[in-house]
């Protein structure tokens, strides 16, 4: 996994060119990978009960936030790589994680940490494969985002900026888990 | 303020070249500005009491998290623009916001939202001025980070990735503020 291989194995924290990617796409990959590295660090060793814990009746569990990260990225793959809307099967699979809230609380529970990590990795592996086939110019092509003018760089920046937002929330949730879990 | 002028006024969400900055530094500025735009959105209209509220005895207030964002950026300015350690006066001013926790809970309170926004803007304005004088090559120059090999791009990426982490926490804190505040 690129997050581990770059940041953990080589102990280097640089945004720079990497082999196999156009230069600026490489920078994006490194930022996404660092975000993922810190997400995985934030959930290391959590049990099913800890992943399922709800801080309050309207809150989201750590497990739901992890699956949300994968769902956002999957949704952008469908929208911006495949240029279509998610089909019924995909909406069934990812809808709760995308929406969070009541739907997430009802459907996302009972999974071990490795379930969430595999989802995150499976989705990310497609993004990285697609990125390999792109040139830097693609980053600056128009990619409308919810009716607003955006470009591909922004879309994939938003993927990791949303992950970082939820990583911060996971750190709070982890710090306030009941001691009997 | 660049965050508002770009994202709010023109309703465009793109990571692209901007006037006055070397191309890739412009991309960094836009990512930092989007992060700031969403931070300011997340705290809009909060009162002193809401900014001071502690979710639990070991938690951080929203006000402390806002000042922390400015403190991290100020610390990096001193370390990477001035190539020195903070002096005694600077440590007195920023230490509690940098450390958070007990020190932050003791010292950071009683301030209106505009106090925090001004701190954020004052610090950011220096970063943007410094960036104007840099060329893209500077982003890839070595900038050791806590004993780890890093570069300038990573340092300023880390500034906004830490802000996004805390913005996520602020959103949780805001959603769980007591209704009588």
Tab-separated table of N, CA and C in Angstrom, chain A residues 13-109:
chain	number	residue	atom	x	y	z
A	13	UNK	N	8.815	12.563	4.482
A	13	UNK	CA	7.570	13.303	4.365
A	13	UNK	C	7.778	14.412	3.352
A	14	UNK	N	7.603	14.062	2.098
A	14	UNK	CA	7.797	15.047	1.045
A	14	UNK	C	6.637	14.980	0.059
A	15	UNK	N	6.253	16.136	-0.443
A	15	UNK	CA	5.355	16.173	-1.586
A	15	UNK	C	6.262	16.408	-2.783
A	16	UNK	N	6.378	15.410	-3.643
A	16	UNK	CA	7.339	15.502	-4.747
A	16	UNK	C	6.915	14.551	-5.868
A	17	UNK	N	7.701	14.494	-6.926
A	17	UNK	CA	7.394	13.587	-8.036
A	17	UNK	C	7.543	12.130	-7.579
A	18	UNK	N	6.672	11.259	-8.055
A	18	UNK	CA	6.857	9.828	-7.786
A	18	UNK	C	6.730	9.034	-9.081
A	19	UNK	N	7.440	7.914	-9.091
A	19	UNK	CA	7.499	7.084	-10.293
A	19	UNK	C	6.111	6.571	-10.690
A	20	UNK	N	5.834	6.598	-11.954
A	20	UNK	CA	4.580	6.022	-12.446
A	20	UNK	C	3.456	7.028	-12.589
A	21	UNK	N	3.688	8.258	-12.130
A	21	UNK	CA	2.649	9.286	-12.226
A	21	UNK	C	3.214	10.549	-12.849
A	22	UNK	N	2.389	11.257	-13.574
A	22	UNK	CA	2.721	12.574	-14.073
A	22	UNK	C	3.059	13.449	-12.840
A	23	UNK	N	4.027	14.402	-12.959
A	23	UNK	CA	4.561	15.063	-11.757
A	23	UNK	C	3.501	15.599	-10.780
A	24	UNK	N	2.581	16.404	-11.252
A	24	UNK	CA	1.631	17.008	-10.302
A	24	UNK	C	0.579	16.018	-9.808
A	25	UNK	N	0.295	14.992	-10.616
A	25	UNK	CA	-0.587	13.924	-10.122
A	25	UNK	C	0.141	13.170	-9.009
A	26	UNK	N	1.444	13.028	-9.137
A	26	UNK	CA	2.251	12.412	-8.066
A	26	UNK	C	2.137	13.190	-6.765
A	27	UNK	N	2.150	14.513	-6.851
A	27	UNK	CA	2.016	15.337	-5.633
A	27	UNK	C	0.669	15.068	-4.965
A	28	UNK	N	-0.364	14.998	-5.806
A	28	UNK	CA	-1.706	14.720	-5.287
A	28	UNK	C	-1.751	13.346	-4.619
A	29	UNK	N	-1.128	12.353	-5.269
A	29	UNK	CA	-1.094	10.998	-4.708
A	29	UNK	C	-0.403	11.008	-3.345
A	30	UNK	N	0.672	11.772	-3.219
A	30	UNK	CA	1.381	11.807	-1.942
A	30	UNK	C	0.541	12.469	-0.857
A	31	UNK	N	-0.173	13.522	-1.199
A	31	UNK	CA	-1.037	14.156	-0.185
A	31	UNK	C	-2.170	13.215	0.225
A	32	UNK	N	-2.774	12.534	-0.757
A	32	UNK	CA	-3.834	11.572	-0.443
A	32	UNK	C	-3.287	10.420	0.404
A	33	UNK	N	-2.050	10.021	0.099
A	33	UNK	CA	-1.458	8.885	0.814
A	33	UNK	C	-1.100	9.259	2.252
A	34	UNK	N	-0.618	10.488	2.431
A	34	UNK	CA	-0.300	10.919	3.800
A	34	UNK	C	-1.586	10.993	4.636
A	35	UNK	N	-2.642	11.521	4.022
A	35	UNK	CA	-3.935	11.573	4.723
A	35	UNK	C	-4.355	10.159	5.139
A	36	UNK	N	-4.252	9.223	4.217
A	36	UNK	CA	-4.656	7.843	4.507
A	36	UNK	C	-3.781	7.217	5.592
A	37	UNK	N	-2.490	7.481	5.510
A	37	UNK	CA	-1.539	6.971	6.514
A	37	UNK	C	-1.967	7.413	7.906
A	38	UNK	N	-2.343	8.690	8.044
A	38	UNK	CA	-2.727	9.197	9.368
A	38	UNK	C	-4.113	8.671	9.778
A	39	UNK	N	-4.982	8.423	8.814
A	39	UNK	CA	-6.280	7.812	9.142
A	39	UNK	C	-6.066	6.422	9.723
A	40	UNK	N	-5.228	5.644	9.052
A	40	UNK	CA	-5.002	4.265	9.520
A	40	UNK	C	-4.331	4.266	10.889
A	41	UNK	N	-3.417	5.220	11.117
A	41	UNK	CA	-2.790	5.360	12.438
A	41	UNK	C	-3.845	5.667	13.510
A	42	UNK	N	-4.829	6.470	13.132
A	42	UNK	CA	-5.838	6.928	14.106
A	42	UNK	C	-6.775	5.805	14.549
A	43	UNK	N	-6.873	4.731	13.757
A	43	UNK	CA	-7.815	3.654	14.092
A	43	UNK	C	-7.120	2.342	14.466
A	44	UNK	N	-5.811	2.360	14.497
A	44	UNK	CA	-5.034	1.153	14.792
A	44	UNK	C	-5.552	0.436	16.039
A	45	UNK	N	-5.801	-0.865	15.887
A	45	UNK	CA	-6.134	-1.688	17.049
A	45	UNK	C	-7.562	-1.573	17.569
A	46	UNK	N	-8.427	-0.819	16.926
A	46	UNK	CA	-9.798	-0.664	17.437
A	46	UNK	C	-10.600	-1.962	17.273
A	47	UNK	N	-11.418	-2.269	18.278
A	47	UNK	CA	-12.262	-3.471	18.257
A	47	UNK	C	-13.594	-3.160	17.565
A	48	UNK	N	-14.365	-4.207	17.281
A	48	UNK	CA	-15.688	-4.030	16.681
A	48	UNK	C	-16.547	-3.105	17.553
A	49	UNK	N	-16.519	-3.325	18.863
A	49	UNK	CA	-17.342	-2.522	19.784
A	49	UNK	C	-16.909	-1.055	19.748
A	50	UNK	N	-15.625	-0.828	19.680
A	50	UNK	CA	-15.129	0.556	19.624
A	50	UNK	C	-15.483	1.209	18.286
A	51	UNK	N	-15.406	0.432	17.214
A	51	UNK	CA	-15.754	0.960	15.879
A	51	UNK	C	-17.246	1.272	15.773
A	52	UNK	N	-18.052	0.553	16.545
A	52	UNK	CA	-19.508	0.734	16.493
A	52	UNK	C	-20.015	1.791	17.463
A	53	UNK	N	-19.200	2.203	18.410
A	53	UNK	CA	-19.680	3.083	19.490
A	53	UNK	C	-20.234	4.407	18.957
A	54	UNK	N	-21.412	4.763	19.454
A	54	UNK	CA	-22.032	6.043	19.078
A	54	UNK	C	-21.870	7.041	20.225
A	55	UNK	N	-21.219	8.176	19.974
A	55	UNK	CA	-20.958	9.135	21.050
A	55	UNK	C	-22.248	9.750	21.603
A	56	UNK	N	-23.249	9.897	20.762
A	56	UNK	CA	-24.568	10.361	21.191
A	56	UNK	C	-25.558	9.918	20.122
A	57	UNK	N	-26.847	10.094	20.401
A	57	UNK	CA	-27.873	9.464	19.549
A	57	UNK	C	-27.886	9.974	18.109
A	58	UNK	N	-27.337	11.165	17.880
A	58	UNK	CA	-27.283	11.678	16.506
A	58	UNK	C	-25.875	11.618	15.907
A	59	UNK	N	-24.967	10.971	16.607
A	59	UNK	CA	-23.569	10.936	16.166
A	59	UNK	C	-23.283	9.832	15.159
A	60	UNK	N	-22.055	9.793	14.681
A	60	UNK	CA	-21.591	8.742	13.778
A	60	UNK	C	-20.498	7.928	14.455
A	61	UNK	N	-20.497	6.625	14.191
A	61	UNK	CA	-19.446	5.768	14.759
A	61	UNK	C	-18.153	5.940	13.957
A	62	UNK	N	-17.050	5.520	14.555
A	62	UNK	CA	-15.768	5.549	13.837
A	62	UNK	C	-15.851	4.661	12.593
A	63	UNK	N	-16.488	3.502	12.725
A	63	UNK	CA	-16.643	2.608	11.576
A	63	UNK	C	-17.382	3.286	10.424
A	64	UNK	N	-18.459	4.003	10.750
A	64	UNK	CA	-19.238	4.689	9.713
A	64	UNK	C	-18.401	5.774	9.039
A	65	UNK	N	-17.583	6.479	9.819
A	65	UNK	CA	-16.744	7.523	9.218
A	65	UNK	C	-15.692	6.917	8.287
A	66	UNK	N	-15.154	5.757	8.666
A	66	UNK	CA	-14.181	5.086	7.789
A	66	UNK	C	-14.837	4.676	6.467
A	67	UNK	N	-16.030	4.093	6.562
A	67	UNK	CA	-16.697	3.647	5.343
A	67	UNK	C	-17.137	4.856	4.505
A	68	UNK	N	-17.441	5.952	5.178
A	68	UNK	CA	-17.788	7.196	4.471
A	68	UNK	C	-16.626	7.663	3.587
A	69	UNK	N	-15.406	7.551	4.108
A	69	UNK	CA	-14.237	7.965	3.313
A	69	UNK	C	-14.160	7.162	2.011
A	70	UNK	N	-14.389	5.854	2.132
A	70	UNK	CA	-14.362	5.010	0.931
A	70	UNK	C	-15.535	5.353	0.007
A	71	UNK	N	-16.692	5.657	0.599
A	71	UNK	CA	-17.895	5.944	-0.197
A	71	UNK	C	-17.742	7.231	-1.008
A	72	UNK	N	-17.153	8.257	-0.391
A	72	UNK	CA	-16.944	9.530	-1.097
A	72	UNK	C	-16.031	9.295	-2.303
A	73	UNK	N	-14.969	8.557	-2.084
A	73	UNK	CA	-14.021	8.289	-3.175
A	73	UNK	C	-14.669	7.435	-4.257
A	74	UNK	N	-15.441	6.420	-3.849
A	74	UNK	CA	-16.137	5.587	-4.826
A	74	UNK	C	-17.107	6.438	-5.659
A	75	UNK	N	-17.848	7.308	-4.971
A	75	UNK	CA	-18.811	8.177	-5.668
A	75	UNK	C	-18.135	9.055	-6.709
A	76	UNK	N	-16.969	9.587	-6.370
A	76	UNK	CA	-16.235	10.429	-7.324
A	76	UNK	C	-15.685	9.600	-8.487
A	77	UNK	N	-15.322	8.361	-8.222
A	77	UNK	CA	-14.868	7.492	-9.322
A	77	UNK	C	-15.989	7.311	-10.341
A	78	UNK	N	-17.182	7.001	-9.845
A	78	UNK	CA	-18.328	6.774	-10.727
A	78	UNK	C	-18.646	8.051	-11.511
A	79	UNK	N	-18.634	9.181	-10.779
A	79	UNK	CA	-19.030	10.445	-11.405
A	79	UNK	C	-17.975	10.976	-12.376
A	80	UNK	N	-16.701	10.873	-11.994
A	80	UNK	CA	-15.669	11.561	-12.785
A	80	UNK	C	-14.785	10.635	-13.629
A	81	UNK	N	-14.714	9.360	-13.277
A	81	UNK	CA	-14.000	8.431	-14.174
A	81	UNK	C	-14.994	7.785	-15.148
A	82	UNK	N	-16.179	7.431	-14.638
A	82	UNK	CA	-17.144	6.708	-15.470
A	82	UNK	C	-18.196	7.639	-16.087
A	83	UNK	N	-18.248	8.880	-15.618
A	83	UNK	CA	-19.210	9.864	-16.139
A	83	UNK	C	-20.655	9.378	-16.122
A	84	UNK	N	-21.056	8.849	-14.979
A	84	UNK	CA	-22.437	8.394	-14.837
A	84	UNK	C	-22.865	8.548	-13.380
A	85	UNK	N	-24.123	8.278	-13.094
A	85	UNK	CA	-24.646	8.252	-11.728
A	85	UNK	C	-24.490	6.834	-11.177
A	86	UNK	N	-24.406	6.649	-9.866
A	86	UNK	CA	-24.341	5.296	-9.307
A	86	UNK	C	-25.613	4.521	-9.656
A	87	UNK	N	-25.482	3.223	-9.965
A	87	UNK	CA	-26.664	2.404	-10.244
A	87	UNK	C	-27.287	1.914	-8.933
A	88	UNK	N	-28.371	1.151	-9.061
A	88	UNK	CA	-29.125	0.745	-7.864
A	88	UNK	C	-28.281	-0.110	-6.910
A	89	UNK	N	-27.532	-1.039	-7.485
A	89	UNK	CA	-26.696	-1.910	-6.656
A	89	UNK	C	-25.646	-1.097	-5.888
A	90	UNK	N	-25.053	-0.137	-6.588
A	90	UNK	CA	-24.032	0.703	-5.947
A	90	UNK	C	-24.648	1.596	-4.871
A	91	UNK	N	-25.840	2.088	-5.134
A	91	UNK	CA	-26.504	2.938	-4.135
A	91	UNK	C	-26.864	2.114	-2.906
A	92	UNK	N	-27.294	0.863	-3.126
A	92	UNK	CA	-27.581	-0.023	-1.996
A	92	UNK	C	-26.320	-0.258	-1.162
A	93	UNK	N	-25.213	-0.474	-1.861
A	93	UNK	CA	-23.974	-0.807	-1.146
A	93	UNK	C	-23.397	0.401	-0.406
A	94	UNK	N	-23.441	1.569	-1.036
A	94	UNK	CA	-22.705	2.713	-0.502
A	94	UNK	C	-23.552	3.832	0.084
A	95	UNK	N	-24.859	3.772	-0.141
A	95	UNK	CA	-25.722	4.885	0.249
A	95	UNK	C	-25.617	5.273	1.723
A	96	UNK	N	-25.659	4.277	2.600
A	96	UNK	CA	-25.632	4.560	4.040
A	96	UNK	C	-24.312	5.219	4.444
A	97	UNK	N	-23.219	4.728	3.875
A	97	UNK	CA	-21.904	5.282	4.214
A	97	UNK	C	-21.751	6.696	3.661
A	98	UNK	N	-22.352	6.937	2.519
A	98	UNK	CA	-22.269	8.266	1.919
A	98	UNK	C	-23.084	9.273	2.723
A	99	UNK	N	-24.294	8.863	3.101
A	99	UNK	CA	-25.209	9.762	3.821
A	99	UNK	C	-24.835	9.948	5.287
A	100	UNK	N	-24.323	8.901	5.918
A	100	UNK	CA	-24.099	8.866	7.372
A	100	UNK	C	-25.432	9.089	8.099
A	101	UNK	N	-25.401	9.690	9.294
A	101	UNK	CA	-26.643	9.961	10.014
A	101	UNK	C	-27.431	8.689	10.319
A	102	UNK	N	-28.759	8.808	10.252
A	102	UNK	CA	-29.647	7.716	10.654
A	102	UNK	C	-29.401	6.442	9.834
A	103	UNK	N	-29.258	6.628	8.536
A	103	UNK	CA	-29.028	5.495	7.641
A	103	UNK	C	-27.729	4.772	8.017
A	104	UNK	N	-26.689	5.549	8.272
A	104	UNK	CA	-25.398	4.971	8.672
A	104	UNK	C	-25.493	4.234	9.997
A	105	UNK	N	-26.174	4.862	10.966
A	105	UNK	CA	-26.295	4.216	12.286
A	105	UNK	C	-27.044	2.893	12.177
A	106	UNK	N	-28.019	2.823	11.271
A	106	UNK	CA	-28.810	1.607	11.131
A	106	UNK	C	-28.061	0.478	10.442
A	107	UNK	N	-27.236	0.823	9.486
A	107	UNK	CA	-26.667	-0.228	8.617
A	107	UNK	C	-25.192	-0.549	8.844
A	108	UNK	N	-24.437	0.407	9.398
A	108	UNK	CA	-22.979	0.176	9.470
A	108	UNK	C	-22.582	-0.203	10.886
A	109	UNK	N	-22.497	-1.500	11.143
A	109	UNK	CA	-22.076	-1.980	12.466
A	109	UNK	C	-21.720	-3.454	12.398
